[in-house]
Short mmCIF file of C-alpha atoms in Angstrom, two decimals:
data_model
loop_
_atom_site.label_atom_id
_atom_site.label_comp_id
_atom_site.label_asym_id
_atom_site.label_seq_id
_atom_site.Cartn_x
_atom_site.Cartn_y
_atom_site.Cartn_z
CA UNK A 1 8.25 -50.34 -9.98
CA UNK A 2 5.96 -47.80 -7.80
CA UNK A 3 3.14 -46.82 -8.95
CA UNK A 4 3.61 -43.49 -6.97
CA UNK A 5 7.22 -41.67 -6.75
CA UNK A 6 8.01 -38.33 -4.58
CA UNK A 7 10.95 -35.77 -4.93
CA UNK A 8 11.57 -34.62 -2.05
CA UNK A 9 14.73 -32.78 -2.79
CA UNK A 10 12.51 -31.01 -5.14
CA UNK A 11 10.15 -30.15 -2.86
CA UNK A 12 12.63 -28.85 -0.16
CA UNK A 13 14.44 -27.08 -3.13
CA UNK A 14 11.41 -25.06 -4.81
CA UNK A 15 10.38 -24.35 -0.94
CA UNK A 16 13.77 -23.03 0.10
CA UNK A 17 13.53 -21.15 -3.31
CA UNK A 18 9.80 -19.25 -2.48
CA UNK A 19 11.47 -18.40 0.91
CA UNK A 20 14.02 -16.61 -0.17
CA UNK A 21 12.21 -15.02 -2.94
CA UNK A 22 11.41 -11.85 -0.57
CA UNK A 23 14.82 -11.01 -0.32
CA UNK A 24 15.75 -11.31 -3.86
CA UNK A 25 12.96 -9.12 -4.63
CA UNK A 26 13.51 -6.63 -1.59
CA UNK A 27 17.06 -6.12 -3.25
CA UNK A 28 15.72 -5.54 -6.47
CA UNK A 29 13.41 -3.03 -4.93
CA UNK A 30 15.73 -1.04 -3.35
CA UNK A 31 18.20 -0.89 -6.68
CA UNK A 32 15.18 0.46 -8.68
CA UNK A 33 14.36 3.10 -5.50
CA UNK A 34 18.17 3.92 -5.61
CA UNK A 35 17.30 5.59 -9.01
CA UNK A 36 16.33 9.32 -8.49
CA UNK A 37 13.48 10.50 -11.17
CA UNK A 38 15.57 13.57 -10.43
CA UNK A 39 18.24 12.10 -12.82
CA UNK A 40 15.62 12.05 -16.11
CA UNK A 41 15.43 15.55 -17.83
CA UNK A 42 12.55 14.95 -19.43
CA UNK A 43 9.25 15.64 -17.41
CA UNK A 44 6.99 12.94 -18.79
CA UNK A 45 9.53 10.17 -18.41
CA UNK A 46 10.80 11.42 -15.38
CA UNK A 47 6.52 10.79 -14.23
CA UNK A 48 7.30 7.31 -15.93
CA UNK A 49 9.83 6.64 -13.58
CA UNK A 50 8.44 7.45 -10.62
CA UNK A 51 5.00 5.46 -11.41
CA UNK A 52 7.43 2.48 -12.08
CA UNK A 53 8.92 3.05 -8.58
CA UNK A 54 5.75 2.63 -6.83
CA UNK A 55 3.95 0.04 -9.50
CA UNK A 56 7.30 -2.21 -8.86
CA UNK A 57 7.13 -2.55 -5.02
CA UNK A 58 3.70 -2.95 -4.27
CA UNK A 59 4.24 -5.98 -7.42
CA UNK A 60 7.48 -6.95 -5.38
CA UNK A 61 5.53 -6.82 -2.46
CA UNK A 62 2.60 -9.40 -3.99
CA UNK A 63 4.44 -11.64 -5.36
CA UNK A 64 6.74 -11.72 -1.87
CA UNK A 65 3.71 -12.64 -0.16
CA UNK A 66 2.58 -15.09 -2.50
CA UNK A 67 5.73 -17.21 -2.63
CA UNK A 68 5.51 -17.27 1.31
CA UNK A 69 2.14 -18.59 1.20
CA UNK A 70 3.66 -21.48 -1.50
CA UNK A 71 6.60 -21.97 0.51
CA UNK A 72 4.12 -22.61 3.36
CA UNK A 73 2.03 -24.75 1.32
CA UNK A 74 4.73 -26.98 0.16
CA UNK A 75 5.74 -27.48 3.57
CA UNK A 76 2.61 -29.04 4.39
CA UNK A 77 2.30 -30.91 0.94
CA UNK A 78 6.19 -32.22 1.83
CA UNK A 79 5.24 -33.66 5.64
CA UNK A 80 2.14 -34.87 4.28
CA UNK A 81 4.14 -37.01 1.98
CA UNK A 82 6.50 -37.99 4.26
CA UNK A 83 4.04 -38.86 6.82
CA UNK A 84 2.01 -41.35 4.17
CA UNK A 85 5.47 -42.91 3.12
CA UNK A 86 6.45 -43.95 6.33
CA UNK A 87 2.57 -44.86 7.37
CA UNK A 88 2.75 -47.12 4.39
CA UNK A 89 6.14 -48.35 4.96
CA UNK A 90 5.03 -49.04 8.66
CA UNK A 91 1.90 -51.29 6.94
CA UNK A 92 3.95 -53.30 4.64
CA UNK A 93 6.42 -54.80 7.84
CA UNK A 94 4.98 -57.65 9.71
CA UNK A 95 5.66 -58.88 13.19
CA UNK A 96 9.62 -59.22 13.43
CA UNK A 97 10.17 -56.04 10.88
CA UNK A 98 9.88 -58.46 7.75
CA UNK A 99 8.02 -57.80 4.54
CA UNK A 100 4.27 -58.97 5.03
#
């Protein structure tokens, strides 16, 4: 049994997942933007609304960047791994390609 196991799938899965979390959140963006304060009678929560507009895309916009700078870091963390599998793959064959 290995004392050490890596997911890779998992890896390439949570990585595709922070790339693509920009665009989920760019769409979300623009449906909240789509909302006019205009469309709120009431002065004080149409204020509310518009704070909310601004509050939610520079959030968006954070958290966008910070998944991209994950997704980037678990691209390095997955060819690191890969790297040291096949390094220590490469150790354990002898001359021949057999098992040392």
């Amino acid at each position: 049994m290995p004392d050490v196991s890596i997911d890779y799938a998992a890896i390439a899965a949570s990585k595709t997942a922070y790339k693509n979390m920009r665009s989920m959140l760019e769409g979300a963006t623009r449906s909240l933007s789509d909302v006019s304060g205009s469309a709120v009678a009431q002065s004080d929560l149409r204020g509310k609304l518009e704070d909310l507009h601004g509050s939610w895309g520079r959030g968006a916009k954070k958290l966008a960047e910070y998944a991209e700078d994950a997704g980037a870091g678990l691209e390095g963390i997955l060819e690191a791994f890969q790297g040291l599998d096949s390094e220590l793959g490469a150790s354990m064959t002898g001359e021949g390609g057999k098992s040392a």
